[in-house]
Tab-separated table of C-alpha atoms in Angstrom:
chain	number	residue	atom	x	y	z
S	13	MET	CA	-86.305	23.834	143.524
S	14	ARG	CA	-87.645	26.961	141.807
S	15	ALA	CA	-87.687	27.106	138.024
S	16	LEU	CA	-89.227	29.141	135.204
S	17	THR	CA	-91.861	27.073	133.401
S	18	TRP	CA	-93.889	27.510	130.212
S	19	HIS	CA	-97.690	27.426	130.416
S	20	GLY	CA	-98.751	28.755	127.016
S	21	LYS	CA	-98.268	31.727	124.739
S	22	ASN	CA	-96.828	34.696	126.698
S	23	ASP	CA	-97.384	32.784	129.953
S	24	VAL	CA	-94.264	31.816	131.915
S	25	ARG	CA	-94.239	31.268	135.675
S	26	VAL	CA	-91.760	30.502	138.421
S	27	ASP	CA	-92.900	27.226	140.006
S	28	THR	CA	-91.621	24.750	142.568
S	29	VAL	CA	-90.580	21.607	140.698
S	30	PRO	CA	-88.658	18.412	141.577
S	31	ASP	CA	-84.891	18.708	141.926
S	32	PRO	CA	-82.860	17.175	139.068
S	33	GLN	CA	-81.224	13.799	139.635
S	34	ILE	CA	-78.257	11.917	138.166
S	35	VAL	CA	-79.718	9.383	135.704
S	36	ASN	CA	-76.628	8.455	133.666
S	37	PRO	CA	-72.974	7.998	134.728
S	38	ARG	CA	-71.946	10.863	132.421
S	39	ASP	CA	-74.354	13.338	134.062
S	40	ALA	CA	-73.602	16.200	136.396
S	41	VAL	CA	-75.915	18.459	138.377
S	42	ILE	CA	-75.125	22.175	138.302
S	43	GLU	CA	-76.244	24.802	140.791
S	44	VAL	CA	-77.049	27.692	138.474
S	45	THR	CA	-75.352	30.964	139.425
S	46	ALA	CA	-76.263	32.953	136.299
S	47	THR	CA	-78.607	32.411	133.392
S	48	ALA	CA	-79.893	34.669	130.630
S	49	ILE	CA	-82.955	35.231	128.511
S	50	CYS	CA	-82.049	34.673	124.857
S	51	GLY	CA	-83.738	36.160	121.828
S	52	SER	CA	-84.606	32.652	120.692
S	53	ASP	CA	-86.403	32.118	124.030
S	54	LEU	CA	-88.895	34.669	122.736
S	55	HIS	CA	-89.829	32.234	119.956
S	56	LEU	CA	-90.975	29.904	122.755
S	57	TYR	CA	-92.630	32.752	124.648
S	58	ASP	CA	-94.564	33.668	121.496
S	59	ALA	CA	-95.386	29.973	120.868
S	60	VAL	CA	-93.997	29.908	117.333
S	61	ILE	CA	-91.769	26.881	118.046
S	62	PRO	CA	-93.774	23.631	118.229
S	63	GLY	CA	-93.271	20.848	120.746
S	64	LEU	CA	-93.563	22.692	124.058
S	65	GLN	CA	-95.576	21.204	126.899
S	66	ARG	CA	-97.045	22.972	129.915
S	67	GLY	CA	-94.600	22.915	132.784
S	68	ASP	CA	-91.467	22.667	130.617
S	69	ILE	CA	-88.467	24.427	132.195
S	70	LEU	CA	-87.012	27.075	129.888
S	71	GLY	CA	-83.526	28.483	129.439
S	72	HIS	CA	-80.445	27.449	127.500
S	73	GLU	CA	-77.852	30.099	128.468
S	74	PHE	CA	-76.541	29.222	131.900
S	75	MET	CA	-73.533	28.499	134.078
S	76	GLY	CA	-72.925	27.487	137.656
S	77	LYS	CA	-71.182	25.319	140.210
S	78	VAL	CA	-70.936	21.529	140.016
S	79	VAL	CA	-72.724	19.982	143.008
S	80	GLU	CA	-73.068	16.334	141.950
S	81	THR	CA	-71.445	14.091	139.332
S	82	GLY	CA	-72.023	10.683	137.825
S	83	SER	CA	-69.282	8.082	137.917
S	84	ALA	CA	-68.187	8.801	134.312
S	85	SER	CA	-68.232	12.607	134.501
S	86	THR	CA	-64.891	14.367	134.177
S	87	LEU	CA	-66.075	17.268	136.344
S	88	THR	CA	-65.523	17.579	140.069
S	89	LYS	CA	-67.695	19.120	142.742
S	90	GLY	CA	-67.106	22.825	143.262
S	91	GLN	CA	-65.886	23.608	139.739
S	92	ARG	CA	-67.431	26.595	137.979
S	93	VAL	CA	-68.559	25.734	134.474
S	94	VAL	CA	-70.335	27.273	131.494
S	95	VAL	CA	-72.635	24.797	129.754
S	96	PRO	CA	-73.174	24.907	125.944
S	97	PHE	CA	-76.821	25.008	124.923
S	98	THR	CA	-76.197	22.178	122.447
S	99	ILE	CA	-76.133	18.731	124.051
S	100	SER	CA	-73.565	16.537	122.334
S	101	CYS	CA	-72.343	12.992	122.946
S	102	GLY	CA	-68.788	13.488	121.675
S	103	ASN	CA	-68.675	10.068	119.978
S	104	CYS	CA	-70.995	10.064	116.944
S	105	PHE	CA	-69.994	10.849	113.353
S	106	PHE	CA	-70.990	14.500	113.710
S	107	CYS	CA	-69.391	15.156	117.087
S	108	LYS	CA	-66.122	13.660	115.864
S	109	ALA	CA	-66.278	16.138	112.962
S	110	SER	CA	-66.845	18.989	115.481
S	111	LEU	CA	-70.411	19.389	114.199
S	112	TYR	CA	-71.731	19.271	117.742
S	113	SER	CA	-75.178	20.739	117.060
S	114	ALA	CA	-75.845	17.854	114.670
S	115	CYS	CA	-75.190	15.161	117.324
S	116	ASP	CA	-76.990	11.920	116.534
S	117	ASN	CA	-77.222	10.597	120.083
S	118	SER	CA	-78.403	13.435	122.330
S	119	ASN	CA	-81.992	13.705	121.093
S	120	PRO	CA	-83.936	10.762	122.604
S	121	ALA	CA	-85.658	8.474	120.123
S	122	GLU	CA	-89.133	9.245	121.458
S	123	THR	CA	-88.764	12.949	120.591
S	124	GLN	CA	-87.044	12.597	117.202
S	125	GLU	CA	-90.072	11.954	115.007
S	126	ALA	CA	-91.350	15.548	115.019
S	127	SER	CA	-87.976	17.067	114.127
S	128	GLU	CA	-87.397	14.452	111.407
S	129	LEU	CA	-90.801	15.285	109.916
S	130	LEU	CA	-90.057	19.025	109.878
S	131	TYR	CA	-86.323	19.051	109.111
S	132	GLY	CA	-85.598	15.727	107.382
S	133	HIS	CA	-83.228	14.590	110.134
S	134	SER	CA	-83.441	14.780	113.900
S	135	VAL	CA	-81.560	17.640	115.481
S	136	SER	CA	-79.336	17.460	118.543
S	137	GLY	CA	-80.684	17.832	122.036
S	138	LEU	CA	-80.968	21.393	123.346
S	139	PHE	CA	-81.596	22.619	126.858
S	140	GLY	CA	-85.011	24.121	127.505
S	141	TYR	CA	-86.115	24.185	123.885
S	142	SER	CA	-89.153	21.993	123.195
S	143	HIS	CA	-89.653	18.271	122.843
S	144	MET	CA	-88.436	18.336	119.245
S	145	THR	CA	-84.981	18.838	120.740
S	146	GLY	CA	-85.261	16.272	123.504
S	147	GLY	CA	-87.466	17.939	126.076
S	148	TYR	CA	-84.487	18.587	128.350
S	149	PRO	CA	-85.219	20.860	131.341
S	150	GLY	CA	-83.513	24.197	130.886
S	151	GLY	CA	-81.243	26.358	132.989
S	152	GLN	CA	-83.592	29.129	134.131
S	153	ALA	CA	-83.755	27.283	137.416
S	154	GLN	CA	-81.832	26.811	140.643
S	155	TYR	CA	-80.357	23.491	139.473
S	156	VAL	CA	-80.072	21.614	136.181
S	157	ARG	CA	-79.010	18.149	135.082
S	158	VAL	CA	-76.267	18.268	132.444
S	159	PRO	CA	-76.040	15.142	130.231
S	160	PHE	CA	-72.687	14.239	128.633
S	161	SER	CA	-70.943	16.461	131.179
S	162	ASP	CA	-67.602	15.042	130.037
S	163	VAL	CA	-68.090	16.703	126.615
S	164	GLY	CA	-69.892	20.035	126.912
S	165	PRO	CA	-69.075	22.171	129.955
S	166	ILE	CA	-65.970	24.343	130.059
S	167	VAL	CA	-64.310	24.976	133.432
S	168	ILE	CA	-63.914	28.663	134.313
S	169	PRO	CA	-60.812	29.885	136.198
S	170	ASP	CA	-61.252	31.430	139.630
S	171	GLY	CA	-61.479	35.196	139.699
S	172	VAL	CA	-63.385	35.546	136.421
S	173	SER	CA	-66.868	36.950	136.934
S	174	ASP	CA	-69.921	35.038	135.760
S	175	GLU	CA	-71.013	37.881	133.502
S	176	LYS	CA	-67.739	37.874	131.554
S	177	VAL	CA	-68.166	34.214	130.550
S	178	LEU	CA	-71.914	33.447	130.741
S	179	PHE	CA	-72.460	34.125	127.054
S	180	LEU	CA	-70.020	31.364	126.085
S	181	SER	CA	-73.098	29.186	126.517
S	182	ASP	CA	-74.659	30.440	123.279
S	183	ILE	CA	-74.733	33.970	121.911
S	184	LEU	CA	-70.990	34.664	121.833
S	185	PRO	CA	-70.097	31.441	119.943
S	186	THR	CA	-73.192	31.992	117.787
S	187	GLY	CA	-72.044	35.466	116.792
S	188	TRP	CA	-68.506	34.197	116.250
S	189	MET	CA	-69.623	31.292	114.041
S	190	ALA	CA	-71.879	33.672	112.093
S	191	ALA	CA	-68.855	35.834	111.272
S	192	GLU	CA	-66.647	32.811	110.583
S	193	ASN	CA	-69.246	31.564	108.086
S	194	CYS	CA	-68.702	34.795	106.120
S	195	ASP	CA	-65.107	33.832	105.198
S	196	ILE	CA	-64.038	37.412	105.898
S	197	GLY	CA	-61.014	38.671	104.000
S	198	PRO	CA	-59.028	41.939	104.049
S	199	GLY	CA	-61.097	44.885	102.881
S	200	ASP	CA	-64.439	43.089	103.201
S	201	THR	CA	-67.686	44.802	104.088
S	202	VAL	CA	-70.060	42.787	106.270
S	203	ALA	CA	-73.688	43.834	106.803
S	204	VAL	CA	-75.531	42.494	109.840
S	205	TRP	CA	-79.319	42.495	110.025
S	206	GLY	CA	-80.350	42.807	113.692
S	207	ALA	CA	-78.648	44.626	116.571
S	208	GLY	CA	-79.759	42.137	119.174
S	209	PRO	CA	-77.214	40.231	121.265
S	210	VAL	CA	-76.272	37.776	118.489
S	211	GLY	CA	-76.064	40.512	115.875
S	212	LEU	CA	-73.872	42.659	118.105
S	213	PHE	CA	-71.546	39.752	118.866
S	214	ALA	CA	-71.453	38.897	115.140
S	215	ALA	CA	-70.462	42.497	114.377
S	216	GLN	CA	-67.796	42.460	117.098
S	217	SER	CA	-66.483	39.130	115.788
S	218	ALA	CA	-66.402	40.343	112.183
S	219	ARG	CA	-64.240	43.297	113.215
S	220	LEU	CA	-61.876	40.986	115.116
S	221	MET	CA	-61.632	38.786	112.021
S	222	GLY	CA	-60.471	41.739	109.932
S	223	ALA	CA	-63.549	43.176	108.230
S	224	ALA	CA	-62.782	46.659	106.951
S	225	GLN	CA	-66.377	47.834	107.318
S	226	VAL	CA	-69.215	46.420	109.437
S	227	ILE	CA	-72.728	47.783	108.946
S	228	VAL	CA	-75.531	46.982	111.401
S	229	ILE	CA	-79.194	47.354	110.418
S	230	ASP	CA	-81.949	47.795	113.021
S	231	HIS	CA	-84.292	50.522	114.300
S	232	PHE	CA	-83.824	50.544	118.091
S	233	PRO	CA	-81.735	53.656	118.925
S	234	HIS	CA	-79.947	52.219	121.958
S	235	ARG	CA	-79.001	49.002	120.205
S	236	LEU	CA	-77.711	50.933	117.217
S	237	GLN	CA	-75.679	53.089	119.592
S	238	LEU	CA	-74.081	49.945	121.037
S	239	ALA	CA	-73.113	48.982	117.486
S	240	ARG	CA	-71.581	52.426	116.887
S	241	GLU	CA	-69.567	52.182	120.086
S	242	MET	CA	-67.888	49.014	118.814
S	243	GLY	CA	-66.933	50.742	115.572
S	244	ALA	CA	-69.745	49.644	113.273
S	245	LYS	CA	-71.665	51.876	110.899
S	246	VAL	CA	-75.432	51.719	111.331
S	247	ILE	CA	-78.616	51.985	109.273
S	248	ASP	CA	-81.996	52.699	110.866
S	249	TYR	CA	-84.347	50.908	108.488
S	250	ARG	CA	-87.294	53.058	109.565
S	251	GLN	CA	-85.516	56.219	108.467
S	252	THR	CA	-83.345	55.052	105.575
S	253	HIS	CA	-83.881	52.917	102.480
S	254	VAL	CA	-81.612	50.010	103.376
S	255	LEU	CA	-80.703	48.747	99.903
S	256	GLU	CA	-79.922	52.224	98.598
S	257	ALA	CA	-77.784	52.993	101.643
S	258	LEU	CA	-75.840	49.744	101.323
S	259	MET	CA	-75.155	50.364	97.644
S	260	GLU	CA	-73.887	53.856	98.438
S	261	MET	CA	-71.658	52.553	101.257
S	262	THR	CA	-70.137	49.839	99.051
S	263	GLY	CA	-69.527	51.719	95.813
S	264	GLY	CA	-72.548	50.133	94.136
S	265	LEU	CA	-71.389	46.530	94.625
S	266	GLY	CA	-73.241	45.503	97.756
S	267	PRO	CA	-71.721	43.966	100.896
S	268	ASP	CA	-69.233	41.132	100.450
S	269	ALA	CA	-71.033	39.155	103.147
S	270	VAL	CA	-74.326	39.482	104.989
S	271	ILE	CA	-75.521	38.066	108.311
S	272	ASP	CA	-79.189	37.499	109.155
S	273	ALA	CA	-79.216	37.670	112.956
S	274	VAL	CA	-82.987	38.218	113.070
S	275	GLY	CA	-84.648	34.952	112.101
S	276	MET	CA	-88.252	33.862	111.990
S	277	GLU	CA	-89.893	36.836	113.728
S	278	SER	CA	-88.584	39.644	111.548
S	279	HIS	CA	-90.313	43.011	111.918
S	280	GLY	CA	-90.894	45.638	109.282
S	281	PHE	CA	-93.606	47.404	107.341
S	282	SER	CA	-93.053	45.856	103.915
S	283	PRO	CA	-95.983	44.071	102.194
S	284	ASP	CA	-94.189	40.706	102.338
S	285	ASN	CA	-93.673	40.958	106.096
S	286	LEU	CA	-97.242	42.064	106.772
S	287	LEU	CA	-98.488	39.065	104.790
S	288	ASP	CA	-96.206	36.723	106.739
S	289	SER	CA	-97.510	38.176	110.005
S	290	ALA	CA	-101.128	37.744	108.969
S	291	LYS	CA	-100.536	34.128	107.961
S	292	GLN	CA	-98.814	33.375	111.260
S	293	LYS	CA	-101.684	34.820	113.275
S	294	ILE	CA	-104.288	32.577	111.642
S	295	GLY	CA	-102.083	29.504	111.846
S	296	ILE	CA	-101.342	28.900	108.165
S	297	GLY	CA	-98.166	30.909	107.838
S	298	ALA	CA	-94.494	30.414	107.462
S	299	ASP	CA	-91.569	32.101	109.178
S	300	ARG	CA	-91.354	35.877	108.781
S	301	ALA	CA	-88.221	35.955	106.631
S	302	HIS	CA	-88.176	39.633	105.638
S	303	ALA	CA	-84.633	40.224	106.929
S	304	LEU	CA	-83.304	37.188	105.071
S	305	ARG	CA	-84.963	38.232	101.829
S	306	MET	CA	-83.423	41.707	102.121
S	307	ALA	CA	-79.987	40.261	102.875
S	308	LEU	CA	-80.098	37.987	99.811
S	309	ILE	CA	-81.065	40.888	97.565
S	310	ALA	CA	-78.452	43.233	99.064
S	311	VAL	CA	-75.335	41.033	99.044
S	312	ARG	CA	-73.010	41.450	96.087
S	313	LYS	CA	-72.709	38.911	93.287
S	314	GLY	CA	-70.573	35.991	94.432
S	315	GLY	CA	-71.126	37.038	98.058
S	316	ARG	CA	-71.559	35.012	101.237
S	317	VAL	CA	-74.704	34.699	103.336
S	318	SER	CA	-74.579	33.635	106.993
S	319	ILE	CA	-77.796	32.810	108.863
S	320	PRO	CA	-77.497	32.498	112.649
S	321	GLY	CA	-81.085	33.724	113.110
S	322	VAL	CA	-83.421	30.910	114.150
S	323	TYR	CA	-85.910	29.590	111.597
S	324	GLY	CA	-88.426	26.911	112.467
S	325	GLY	CA	-90.398	26.037	109.357
S	326	MET	CA	-90.860	27.324	105.811
S	327	ALA	CA	-90.213	30.727	104.209
S	328	ASP	CA	-92.572	32.144	101.591
S	329	LYS	CA	-91.384	34.255	98.660
S	330	PHE	CA	-87.819	33.017	98.977
S	331	PRO	CA	-85.673	34.779	96.323
S	332	LEU	CA	-84.212	31.624	94.835
S	333	GLY	CA	-83.517	33.393	91.561
S	334	ALA	CA	-81.234	35.918	93.265
S	335	LEU	CA	-79.479	33.109	95.110
S	336	MET	CA	-78.752	31.219	91.897
S	337	GLU	CA	-78.116	34.063	89.454
S	338	LYS	CA	-75.787	35.920	91.840
S	339	GLY	CA	-73.828	32.764	92.663
S	340	LEU	CA	-74.264	33.132	96.426
S	341	GLN	CA	-72.959	30.855	99.153
S	342	ILE	CA	-75.149	30.214	102.200
S	343	ARG	CA	-73.986	28.808	105.538
S	344	THR	CA	-76.232	28.351	108.523
S	345	GLY	CA	-77.114	26.000	111.369
S	346	GLN	CA	-77.288	25.779	115.129
S	347	THR	CA	-73.959	26.743	116.647
S	348	HIS	CA	-71.309	24.094	117.305
S	349	VAL	CA	-70.652	25.729	120.666
S	350	GLN	CA	-68.064	23.280	121.964
S	351	ARG	CA	-65.875	24.004	118.920
S	352	TYR	CA	-65.376	27.610	120.003
S	353	THR	CA	-65.526	27.863	123.801
S	354	ARG	CA	-61.799	27.408	124.544
S	355	GLN	CA	-60.701	29.928	121.902
S	356	LEU	CA	-63.302	32.464	122.993
S	357	LEU	CA	-62.498	32.039	126.683
S	358	ASP	CA	-58.878	32.867	125.859
S	359	LEU	CA	-59.981	36.018	123.975
S	360	ILE	CA	-62.115	37.056	126.956
S	361	MET	CA	-59.194	36.514	129.345
S	362	GLU	CA	-56.999	38.619	127.043
S	363	ASP	CA	-59.636	41.421	127.007
S	364	GLN	CA	-59.975	41.159	123.235
S	365	ILE	CA	-63.714	40.454	123.523
S	366	ASP	CA	-66.064	42.418	125.740
S	367	THR	CA	-69.057	40.337	126.792
S	368	THR	CA	-70.776	42.580	129.334
S	369	PHE	CA	-71.549	45.746	127.367
S	370	MET	CA	-75.019	44.639	126.305
S	371	ILE	CA	-76.329	43.571	129.741
S	372	SER	CA	-79.082	46.027	130.602
S	373	HIS	CA	-80.914	44.288	133.449
S	374	ARG	CA	-80.042	41.903	136.257
S	375	LEU	CA	-83.009	40.204	137.915
S	376	SER	CA	-83.741	37.466	140.395
S	377	LEU	CA	-85.232	34.213	139.117
S	378	GLU	CA	-88.570	35.195	140.652
S	379	GLN	CA	-88.582	38.260	138.388
S	380	ALA	CA	-88.104	36.176	135.232
S	381	PRO	CA	-91.690	36.628	133.936
S	382	GLU	CA	-91.175	40.403	134.132
S	383	GLY	CA	-87.866	39.962	132.312
S	384	TYR	CA	-89.491	38.011	129.468
S	385	ARG	CA	-92.299	40.530	129.095
S	386	ASN	CA	-89.968	43.510	128.930
S	387	PHE	CA	-87.323	41.801	126.779
S	388	ARG	CA	-90.083	41.197	124.247
S	389	ASP	CA	-91.953	44.510	124.492
S	390	ASN	CA	-89.219	47.048	125.374
S	391	GLN	CA	-86.336	45.911	123.211
S	392	ASN	CA	-84.689	49.309	122.977
S	393	GLU	CA	-84.031	49.506	126.714
S	394	TRP	CA	-83.906	45.773	127.522
S	395	THR	CA	-80.957	44.620	125.449
S	396	LYS	CA	-79.995	41.580	127.562
S	397	VAL	CA	-81.403	40.173	130.794
S	398	VAL	CA	-79.317	38.138	133.220
S	399	LEU	CA	-81.094	36.180	135.963
S	400	LYS	CA	-79.425	35.311	139.260
S	401	PRO	CA	-81.070	32.186	140.726
């Protein structure tokens, strides 16, 4: 089959690789009909996530048609399914508590040591996301093996287009969980750092959950326009002093809740971010946490902080004093996708959630390297790329 493979920093290629096979009775093989490039894929493209090996198949947002099943799979051939990016067994302590991204059994023992060293505990398996998360081949391919297919995939009704449901695989549940982690109440103001796909879905979710005011912070004009069109207020951080603007928009209190949808590769011209960037380039640095630092300073006393943005290591200059003295609550983590897919599918079917507004480009699998390059370098125009294998 053809698949997108990683060969080093900013070097991805479409290669011919062996077809996936059933290796466990709970497996299924999916023929991929749509897959997407995620913002967190750019962390792999930029080689800031450790544990990748040359030839690894990328991609964790995908859906398709079931073409083969193991004897214990609950799927049947011909069904259309969306596959969560988190691989979860369904039986461990964490899965039974609906903490699917913390699954104890989906990350093979031989790949757990690195994640335990970095994070204290091993993380769950993830599709197409390094050997710290299991080394599972990803979905930017013609076919993919889906472990624990009796737990993860959600069957899609006939007549619903791929593009309406594809993002159930990751960014829609991620944005929804980010908003849910804010404990939004009537009259609340929620500020979202980052108008990328996750940030936009977090803003849309916050409005659905009843936020009175949603403010999105970014600098790309088109992405900010998408935020305006969904009813959010916007701040262009290159033209406006963000903290002053937020204080003015909240009567001097600060937002009730903040969402960092940027993560480890934050941009900006502040001294702290420039120092982070310099450290990263010479290999001694930590994550670029400028957006998170701003969010912690901006949120009101007693406020809530939600962090769906991906972080991979350590953060310098973390404002621990502000966290403690302001009495803040922080909630974060990889998304427990399977917890949300049924509810979100219903909202899509009821036209309460629009999932297609951010798609800017539709490419063939062979054009995937072009898609990665432009999604990284032309973020104003390339808001979301969908690949059609």
